[in-house]
Amino acid sequence: MIRRLVVFGGTGDLAGRYLLPGLAALHEAGRLDADFEIVCADRKGRGPDQFRAWAQTQLEQHAADTPAGSRQAITDSARYRRADIGDPAQVAETIAGAGPVAVYLALPPSLFPTAIRTLRTAHLPPGSRIVLEKPFGEDLTSAQDLNRLLADFVPEQAVFRVDHFLAMTTVQNLLGSRLANRVLESLWNSAHIAEVEIIWDETLTLEDRAGYYDGVGALEDMVQNHLLQLLCLVAMEPPITLSERDLRDRKVDVLRSIRPLTDDDIPHRTRRARYRAGAIGERHVPSYIDEPGVDPRRRTETFAEVELAIDNWRWAGTNFVLRTGKALGTDRKEVAVHFRPVPHMPFGHHGTTAPNVLRFGLDPENLTLGLNVIGATVDTLVPLTMTAPIQPPDLPAYGRLLLDVLVGNPALSIRADEAEAAWRVVTPVISAWSRDLVPLGEYPAGSPGPAEP
Ligand code: NDP
């Protein structure tokens, strides 16, 4: 297990909101060695007291459920260093130490190429690992370039392209429920399933993240990575084991089977929009374009929907809808599996039953199955819904993800070919949208999203 973690960008939002709390949870679970060291680096040049006060505040805010002793232990083992990722001498000094190191790039993604070049010259100790946050590249070509740069000096096994959705317990439960139940797996194909919706609708708005989000938009922020990863788990063939090779091979199979979208399909199979002023509950929300830091000329979408088809034996004929939006009226975060209607109703209803829907709630976590209960003497349909609470996770997603990095298990990180395959799916959409083949719609904040065409 690696005993040193260096976070470049170690004073940013991600580090404060997720990485330090993830480490505190690992400490609480007894998963960190006593001599575990954390170095947080940036360009600002903070004093040790200033850094410690910042770390303490972040942990109080974002790790309130973790006992104070573990929060304190992380504050005590974290050190600050001033280091510009573009400066090889500063980077070499920052990573110097005994034994291998895990280097976490919690940096603006535009700095990834520079960071990788600098790390190459800094001579990482053997056995070290590199962690890259999303988005990995901004299109297929830049992802391929990043992969080439990495392959030049570190083995693929040492590269962790993280997608924290895969470390969410609820997402892992999705695969577990699928593969551990004969009643589900035997119906898991296009003969029985008409449509799968993979939805991440949120009431959250931009929340002061224009610096990142306005250059990316909903498609690249959510669909290209998290929602496609969920699609892989729903649609993959059962892997032989959950080892990194088996799991990732099966996910790549799904990505490769997605029918490429063409300029002719994209206007019918995709939608994009951004929110205008409105109200979410009691809260007044300004238009996206009036949020601080937004450049309206970028025409960034805050809502993206893509319909995909999978051209393989299991799924030919099933529609997959991937959708996400900000500033919507309700939070809906789920995978909804819509079964086909029954072929014949002997009760005189003439096929009016509502088709069964199986819902994997992602946040909050639950599992719901809608069944029709109908008897010979009953002439109304009674929907039966079962909601099973799922155990709270033992570690938060970033705790699990950091543990995998430290112990060297890349099963839940994205392999180089997988990252490229995911970009292959969305790159035609990015291109068509940039040429305005699909109009940029609008929806009031607090609404269900743009009206269907
Ligand atoms: P922030 O802008 O909040 O933080 C960026 C950090 O990088 C700061 O500590 C900044 O400090 C440092 N930095 C910038 N330039 C350099 C440089 N040349 N050398 C060294 N350090 C530098 O961004 P986030 O923390 O929000 O995001 C970081 C990464 O995590 C991004 O890739 C983002 O996409 C990803 N991510 C973020 C999530 C979030 O919720 N925040 C969620 C999922 C992914 P300084 O300017 O002082 O150098």
GROMACS .gro file of C-alpha atoms in nm, residues 41 188 195 199 207 242 343 378:
model
    8
   41ALA     CA    1   0.031   2.177  -0.338
  188TRP     CA    2  -3.242  -0.847  -1.922
  195GLU     CA    3  -3.635   0.143  -2.285
  199ILE     CA    4  -3.134   1.022  -1.554
  207GLU     CA    5  -2.342   2.710  -0.765
  242LEU     CA    6  -1.499  -0.816  -1.106
  343PRO     CA    7  -4.857  -0.965  -2.501
  378VAL     CA    8  -6.068  -0.689  -1.007
   0.00000   0.00000   0.00000
